[in-house]
Structure formats: structure tokens, C-alpha cells
Amino acid sequence: MMKTLSGADCLLLMLYLEQQAPVFGAVRLTKMMFIFEKEISKRLKNSGIDYTNPPNFFAYNYGPFSKDVYEQVELFRGIGFLNVEDINATEEMAEVDDWEEAPFIDEMVAQEKSRLNKDGRYYKYTLTLMGKRYVEAKIITLLTQEQIEFLSEFKKKIIQLPPKAILKYVYTNYPDYTSKSVIKDEVLGDG
């Protein structure tokens, strides 16, 4: 019998791995989940884990974008599983996080009051103790040690790469998702 993880489960799982190391910035978080959906989920399926209800990604101003990921973040923050902390952007292309979040925020603010701010914000995403306990009780138990190690290595790579390197990887390997990008030339070094 195949075990099942949802897209939301995988978001929590990725925040849990590597001793709950934080994910800095919306670029990392969004592109981490994009690569997870496109590449990592296939390897999990081959090892006995089915991936259901993945976030829907589409081409947008800054490459692959998913409202689903942000809605999951807001849900998990609202129920106390996740902390989202605004920090000062200090790394290369950290301003890209403003680019990534601004279109989403503009749309959401029009629909409802949003707690996110588009003016120079750079976010740190971490699990709370309650989120950690949930992952340990409901998600991590579905995985083998080999699967955990593979996923931990993936997260480790994502959190260590600069945002521009992550974007370049995504833009190079998934050009269909760059059709509406306003930073494509900058990311690919063509302009």
C-alpha cells in the first residue's frame, strides 16, 4: 500500500527537515516547493510515497508562482504551526522576494486585509513547536530513513544557494514558466 503526502504536508515537512532550519525568503520557499513538485515528488513516488494535491504553479512576473503555497503558509501561521518573521534583507538579490510577494499581496489585499506587507519585507519561515510536533506525529513517520536523508539533502541545498542561483536553475530547466518573467534577462545574464 502506497503512503500519501499532500502538498501541504510536504511544505511542513520541508520546514521540519535539517533540524528545522529556517527558509529565508519567498523565492526560496516558492521555488523549493516548485522543484519539489517537479522533481522530488517523482523520486518519492518511486520509493513508495504518493504526492497528492500539489500546489498549482503558473508562469508569472518572476517565474513559477503559486497562490496555493502562500495560502498554506497563511493557514499554518493562523493555526500556530508556522512563524513568518520579517527580517532585513542582506543577501544577494534578496529584493527578489519583494518582487515575488508583491503581485500576490496586491491581489490578496484587494480581496481581504492581508497581514503581509509589500514594502521591503523579507521573510523567515520557521516551524513552531506545535508544527514540529505535528510533523513528528503525522508526517515523518510515513518516511524511511533513506527518504528523510534524501529530502534533507534537498532542503540543505536550497537553503544554502543564493536566490539568483535558485532562479537560474528554475529558469534554465523550466523555461515555460518564464514566459511572463520581468527579470528573465537579469536572472539568465542576458541583460
PDB file of C-alpha atoms in Angstrom:
ATOM      1  CA  MET A   1       0.000   0.000   0.000  1.00  0.00           C
ATOM      2  CA  MET A   2       1.378   3.382  -1.039  1.00  0.00           C
ATOM      3  CA  LYS A   3       1.683   6.070   1.627  1.00  0.00           C
ATOM      4  CA  THR A   4       0.384   9.541   0.772  1.00  0.00           C
ATOM      5  CA  LEU A   5       1.642  13.072   1.422  1.00  0.00           C
ATOM      6  CA  SER A   6      -0.232  16.184   0.330  1.00  0.00           C
ATOM      7  CA  GLY A   7       1.364  19.358  -0.941  1.00  0.00           C
ATOM      8  CA  ALA A   8       0.617  20.981   2.427  1.00  0.00           C
ATOM      9  CA  ASP A   9       2.231  18.036   4.266  1.00  0.00           C
ATOM     10  CA  CYS A  10       5.328  18.459   2.127  1.00  0.00           C
ATOM     11  CA  LEU A  11       5.562  22.177   2.908  1.00  0.00           C
ATOM     12  CA  LEU A  12       5.551  21.397   6.637  1.00  0.00           C
ATOM     13  CA  LEU A  13       7.963  18.506   6.111  1.00  0.00           C
ATOM     14  CA  MET A  14      10.445  20.692   4.245  1.00  0.00           C
ATOM     15  CA  LEU A  15      10.348  23.263   7.049  1.00  0.00           C
ATOM     16  CA  TYR A  16      10.921  20.465   9.572  1.00  0.00           C
ATOM     17  CA  LEU A  17      13.972  18.866   7.968  1.00  0.00           C
ATOM     18  CA  GLU A  18      17.576  19.901   8.674  1.00  0.00           C
ATOM     19  CA  GLN A  19      16.810  20.488  12.375  1.00  0.00           C
ATOM     20  CA  GLN A  20      14.009  22.901  11.438  1.00  0.00           C
ATOM     21  CA  ALA A  21      16.467  25.239   9.723  1.00  0.00           C
ATOM     22  CA  PRO A  22      14.543  28.325   8.612  1.00  0.00           C
ATOM     23  CA  VAL A  23      13.818  29.062   4.981  1.00  0.00           C
ATOM     24  CA  PHE A  24      14.732  32.659   4.212  1.00  0.00           C
ATOM     25  CA  GLY A  25      12.669  34.497   1.627  1.00  0.00           C
ATOM     26  CA  ALA A  26       9.719  33.847  -0.608  1.00  0.00           C
ATOM     27  CA  VAL A  27      11.972  32.965  -3.548  1.00  0.00           C
ATOM     28  CA  ARG A  28      13.444  30.024  -1.679  1.00  0.00           C
ATOM     29  CA  LEU A  29      10.120  28.895  -0.288  1.00  0.00           C
ATOM     30  CA  THR A  30       8.238  29.130  -3.583  1.00  0.00           C
ATOM     31  CA  LYS A  31      10.990  27.698  -5.757  1.00  0.00           C
ATOM     32  CA  MET A  32      11.705  24.952  -3.201  1.00  0.00           C
ATOM     33  CA  MET A  33       8.105  23.817  -3.449  1.00  0.00           C
ATOM     34  CA  PHE A  34       8.164  24.190  -7.251  1.00  0.00           C
ATOM     35  CA  ILE A  35      11.250  21.966  -7.582  1.00  0.00           C
ATOM     36  CA  PHE A  36       9.718  19.575  -5.059  1.00  0.00           C
ATOM     37  CA  GLU A  37       6.611  19.261  -7.204  1.00  0.00           C
ATOM     38  CA  LYS A  38       8.510  18.930 -10.500  1.00  0.00           C
ATOM     39  CA  GLU A  39      11.395  16.683  -9.429  1.00  0.00           C
ATOM     40  CA  ILE A  40      11.421  15.461  -5.848  1.00  0.00           C
ATOM     41  CA  SER A  41       7.857  14.120  -5.810  1.00  0.00           C
ATOM     42  CA  LYS A  42       8.716  11.724  -8.668  1.00  0.00           C
ATOM     43  CA  ARG A  43      11.555  10.210  -6.688  1.00  0.00           C
ATOM     44  CA  LEU A  44       9.303   9.885  -3.641  1.00  0.00           C
ATOM     45  CA  LYS A  45       6.664   8.134  -5.726  1.00  0.00           C
ATOM     46  CA  ASN A  46       9.279   5.679  -6.980  1.00  0.00           C
ATOM     47  CA  SER A  47      10.128   4.914  -3.346  1.00  0.00           C
ATOM     48  CA  GLY A  48       6.517   4.367  -2.212  1.00  0.00           C
ATOM     49  CA  ILE A  49       5.181   7.828  -1.323  1.00  0.00           C
ATOM     50  CA  ASP A  50       2.351   9.271  -3.406  1.00  0.00           C
ATOM     51  CA  TYR A  51       2.214  13.064  -3.657  1.00  0.00           C
ATOM     52  CA  THR A  52      -1.332  14.446  -3.785  1.00  0.00           C
ATOM     53  CA  ASN A  53      -2.828  17.931  -4.049  1.00  0.00           C
ATOM     54  CA  PRO A  54       0.387  19.649  -5.140  1.00  0.00           C
ATOM     55  CA  PRO A  55       0.395  23.431  -5.294  1.00  0.00           C
ATOM     56  CA  ASN A  56      -0.626  24.805  -8.678  1.00  0.00           C
ATOM     57  CA  PHE A  57       2.189  26.759 -10.309  1.00  0.00           C
ATOM     58  CA  PHE A  58       1.868  29.082 -13.274  1.00  0.00           C
ATOM     59  CA  ALA A  59       4.094  31.481 -15.198  1.00  0.00           C
ATOM     60  CA  TYR A  60       4.035  34.919 -13.656  1.00  0.00           C
ATOM     61  CA  ASN A  61       6.141  38.064 -13.405  1.00  0.00           C
ATOM     62  CA  TYR A  62       9.007  36.336 -11.594  1.00  0.00           C
ATOM     63  CA  GLY A  63       8.829  32.779 -12.861  1.00  0.00           C
ATOM     64  CA  PRO A  64       6.797  29.942 -11.375  1.00  0.00           C
ATOM     65  CA  PHE A  65       4.300  31.255  -8.848  1.00  0.00           C
ATOM     66  CA  SER A  66       1.687  29.567  -6.658  1.00  0.00           C
ATOM     67  CA  LYS A  67      -1.070  31.167  -4.643  1.00  0.00           C
ATOM     68  CA  ASP A  68      -1.553  27.746  -3.028  1.00  0.00           C
ATOM     69  CA  VAL A  69       1.831  27.934  -1.289  1.00  0.00           C
ATOM     70  CA  TYR A  70       1.011  31.327   0.220  1.00  0.00           C
ATOM     71  CA  GLU A  71      -2.464  30.209   1.265  1.00  0.00           C
ATOM     72  CA  GLN A  72      -0.879  27.200   3.001  1.00  0.00           C
ATOM     73  CA  VAL A  73       1.638  29.473   4.730  1.00  0.00           C
ATOM     74  CA  GLU A  74      -1.184  31.721   5.948  1.00  0.00           C
ATOM     75  CA  LEU A  75      -3.224  28.734   7.132  1.00  0.00           C
ATOM     76  CA  PHE A  76      -0.286  27.227   9.023  1.00  0.00           C
ATOM     77  CA  ARG A  77       0.605  30.585  10.509  1.00  0.00           C
ATOM     78  CA  GLY A  78      -3.007  31.085  11.551  1.00  0.00           C
ATOM     79  CA  ILE A  79      -3.241  27.730  13.354  1.00  0.00           C
ATOM     80  CA  GLY A  80       0.123  28.183  15.050  1.00  0.00           C
ATOM     81  CA  PHE A  81       2.248  25.697  13.062  1.00  0.00           C
ATOM     82  CA  LEU A  82       4.428  28.304  11.387  1.00  0.00           C
ATOM     83  CA  ASN A  83       6.149  31.571  12.208  1.00  0.00           C
ATOM     84  CA  VAL A  84       6.702  34.123   9.467  1.00  0.00           C
ATOM     85  CA  GLU A  85       9.112  36.797  10.616  1.00  0.00           C
ATOM     86  CA  ASP A  86      10.072  39.927   8.690  1.00  0.00           C
ATOM     87  CA  ILE A  87      13.839  40.371   8.708  1.00  0.00           C
ATOM     88  CA  ASN A  88      16.232  42.738   7.000  1.00  0.00           C
ATOM     89  CA  ALA A  89      17.273  41.531   3.555  1.00  0.00           C
ATOM     90  CA  THR A  90      21.019  41.133   3.438  1.00  0.00           C
ATOM     91  CA  GLU A  91      21.792  38.560   0.764  1.00  0.00           C
ATOM     92  CA  GLU A  92      22.303  38.862  -2.956  1.00  0.00           C
ATOM     93  CA  MET A  93      19.043  39.519  -4.825  1.00  0.00           C
ATOM     94  CA  ALA A  94      17.049  39.447  -1.601  1.00  0.00           C
ATOM     95  CA  GLU A  95      14.924  42.164  -3.162  1.00  0.00           C
ATOM     96  CA  VAL A  96      13.611  39.462  -5.497  1.00  0.00           C
ATOM     97  CA  ASP A  97      11.464  38.366  -2.569  1.00  0.00           C
ATOM     98  CA  ASP A  98       9.662  41.677  -2.775  1.00  0.00           C
ATOM     99  CA  TRP A  99       9.114  41.064  -6.485  1.00  0.00           C
ATOM    100  CA  GLU A 100       7.741  37.599  -5.790  1.00  0.00           C
ATOM    101  CA  GLU A 101       5.434  38.599  -2.963  1.00  0.00           C
ATOM    102  CA  ALA A 102       4.178  41.926  -4.301  1.00  0.00           C
ATOM    103  CA  PRO A 103       1.858  40.550  -7.039  1.00  0.00           C
ATOM    104  CA  PHE A 104       0.358  38.048  -4.614  1.00  0.00           C
ATOM    105  CA  ILE A 105      -0.089  40.671  -1.938  1.00  0.00           C
ATOM    106  CA  ASP A 106      -1.682  43.139  -4.344  1.00  0.00           C
ATOM    107  CA  GLU A 107      -4.252  40.507  -5.348  1.00  0.00           C
ATOM    108  CA  MET A 108      -4.962  39.388  -1.795  1.00  0.00           C
ATOM    109  CA  VAL A 109      -5.259  42.904  -0.376  1.00  0.00           C
ATOM    110  CA  ALA A 110      -7.924  43.633  -2.959  1.00  0.00           C
ATOM    111  CA  GLN A 111      -9.893  40.640  -1.636  1.00  0.00           C
ATOM    112  CA  GLU A 112      -9.193  40.981   2.076  1.00  0.00           C
ATOM    113  CA  LYS A 113      -6.933  42.647   4.608  1.00  0.00           C
ATOM    114  CA  SER A 114      -3.545  40.959   4.475  1.00  0.00           C
ATOM    115  CA  ARG A 115      -1.008  40.763   7.277  1.00  0.00           C
ATOM    116  CA  LEU A 116       1.816  40.677   4.735  1.00  0.00           C
ATOM    117  CA  ASN A 117       3.487  43.904   3.718  1.00  0.00           C
ATOM    118  CA  LYS A 118       4.939  44.553   0.276  1.00  0.00           C
ATOM    119  CA  ASP A 119       7.180  47.430   1.328  1.00  0.00           C
ATOM    120  CA  GLY A 120      10.686  45.989   1.632  1.00  0.00           C
ATOM    121  CA  ARG A 121       9.793  42.849   3.518  1.00  0.00           C
ATOM    122  CA  TYR A 122      11.983  39.758   3.605  1.00  0.00           C
ATOM    123  CA  TYR A 123      10.559  36.783   5.424  1.00  0.00           C
ATOM    124  CA  LYS A 124      11.982  33.992   7.547  1.00  0.00           C
ATOM    125  CA  TYR A 125       9.772  30.884   7.630  1.00  0.00           C
ATOM    126  CA  THR A 126      10.111  28.513  10.623  1.00  0.00           C
ATOM    127  CA  LEU A 127       8.036  25.814  12.265  1.00  0.00           C
ATOM    128  CA  THR A 128       6.680  26.395  15.737  1.00  0.00           C
ATOM    129  CA  LEU A 129       6.858  23.731  18.439  1.00  0.00           C
ATOM    130  CA  MET A 130       3.257  22.796  17.615  1.00  0.00           C
ATOM    131  CA  GLY A 131       4.144  22.475  13.911  1.00  0.00           C
ATOM    132  CA  LYS A 132       7.169  20.348  14.791  1.00  0.00           C
ATOM    133  CA  ARG A 133       5.065  18.029  16.936  1.00  0.00           C
ATOM    134  CA  TYR A 134       2.501  17.686  14.155  1.00  0.00           C
ATOM    135  CA  VAL A 135       5.170  16.724  11.606  1.00  0.00           C
ATOM    136  CA  GLU A 136       6.697  14.224  14.033  1.00  0.00           C
ATOM    137  CA  ALA A 137       3.324  12.628  14.800  1.00  0.00           C
ATOM    138  CA  LYS A 138       1.656  12.644  11.371  1.00  0.00           C
ATOM    139  CA  ILE A 139       4.219  13.077   8.572  1.00  0.00           C
ATOM    140  CA  ILE A 140       7.758  11.976   9.383  1.00  0.00           C
ATOM    141  CA  THR A 141       6.523   8.553  10.496  1.00  0.00           C
ATOM    142  CA  LEU A 142       5.469   7.820   6.893  1.00  0.00           C
ATOM    143  CA  LEU A 143       9.042   8.121   5.618  1.00  0.00           C
ATOM    144  CA  THR A 144      12.000   5.779   5.620  1.00  0.00           C
ATOM    145  CA  GLN A 145      15.388   6.951   6.851  1.00  0.00           C
ATOM    146  CA  GLU A 146      16.594   6.949   3.233  1.00  0.00           C
ATOM    147  CA  GLN A 147      13.710   9.226   2.171  1.00  0.00           C
ATOM    148  CA  ILE A 148      14.378  11.560   5.096  1.00  0.00           C
ATOM    149  CA  GLU A 149      18.065  11.792   4.187  1.00  0.00           C
ATOM    150  CA  PHE A 150      17.275  12.478   0.522  1.00  0.00           C
ATOM    151  CA  LEU A 151      14.766  15.219   1.405  1.00  0.00           C
ATOM    152  CA  SER A 152      17.133  16.715   3.992  1.00  0.00           C
ATOM    153  CA  GLU A 153      19.878  16.935   1.374  1.00  0.00           C
ATOM    154  CA  PHE A 154      17.457  18.697  -0.996  1.00  0.00           C
ATOM    155  CA  LYS A 155      16.494  21.250   1.674  1.00  0.00           C
ATOM    156  CA  LYS A 156      20.138  21.772   2.620  1.00  0.00           C
ATOM    157  CA  LYS A 157      20.988  22.655  -0.995  1.00  0.00           C
ATOM    158  CA  ILE A 158      18.035  25.051  -1.288  1.00  0.00           C
ATOM    159  CA  ILE A 159      18.766  26.947   1.920  1.00  0.00           C
ATOM    160  CA  GLN A 160      22.466  27.310   1.063  1.00  0.00           C
ATOM    161  CA  LEU A 161      22.094  28.566  -2.516  1.00  0.00           C
ATOM    162  CA  PRO A 162      21.732  32.290  -3.187  1.00  0.00           C
ATOM    163  CA  PRO A 163      18.314  33.247  -4.612  1.00  0.00           C
ATOM    164  CA  LYS A 164      19.803  34.108  -8.002  1.00  0.00           C
ATOM    165  CA  ALA A 165      21.277  30.584  -8.338  1.00  0.00           C
ATOM    166  CA  ILE A 166      17.921  29.007  -7.486  1.00  0.00           C
ATOM    167  CA  LEU A 167      16.187  31.242 -10.007  1.00  0.00           C
ATOM    168  CA  LYS A 168      18.774  30.468 -12.671  1.00  0.00           C
ATOM    169  CA  TYR A 169      18.276  26.726 -12.135  1.00  0.00           C
ATOM    170  CA  VAL A 170      14.495  27.046 -12.364  1.00  0.00           C
ATOM    171  CA  TYR A 171      14.568  29.409 -15.352  1.00  0.00           C
ATOM    172  CA  THR A 172      17.035  27.199 -17.224  1.00  0.00           C
ATOM    173  CA  ASN A 173      15.233  23.914 -16.546  1.00  0.00           C
ATOM    174  CA  TYR A 174      11.632  25.152 -16.785  1.00  0.00           C
ATOM    175  CA  PRO A 175      11.570  27.860 -19.477  1.00  0.00           C
ATOM    176  CA  ASP A 176       7.789  27.565 -19.931  1.00  0.00           C
ATOM    177  CA  TYR A 177       7.420  29.167 -16.502  1.00  0.00           C
ATOM    178  CA  THR A 178       9.484  32.208 -17.533  1.00  0.00           C
ATOM    179  CA  SER A 179       7.229  33.365 -20.372  1.00  0.00           C
ATOM    180  CA  LYS A 180       5.871  36.275 -18.290  1.00  0.00           C
ATOM    181  CA  SER A 181       9.002  36.980 -16.252  1.00  0.00           C
ATOM    182  CA  VAL A 182      10.105  40.590 -15.952  1.00  0.00           C
ATOM    183  CA  ILE A 183      13.529  39.523 -14.580  1.00  0.00           C
ATOM    184  CA  LYS A 184      14.362  36.747 -17.054  1.00  0.00           C
ATOM    185  CA  ASP A 185      17.246  38.612 -18.714  1.00  0.00           C
ATOM    186  CA  GLU A 186      18.744  39.562 -15.354  1.00  0.00           C
ATOM    187  CA  VAL A 187      18.453  36.026 -13.975  1.00  0.00           C
ATOM    188  CA  LEU A 188      19.868  34.356 -17.065  1.00  0.00           C
ATOM    189  CA  GLY A 189      22.565  37.004 -17.508  1.00  0.00           C
ATOM    190  CA  ASP A 190      21.261  38.175 -20.867  1.00  0.00           C
ATOM    191  CA  GLY A 191      20.797  41.777 -19.915  1.00  0.00           C
TER     192      GLY A 191
END
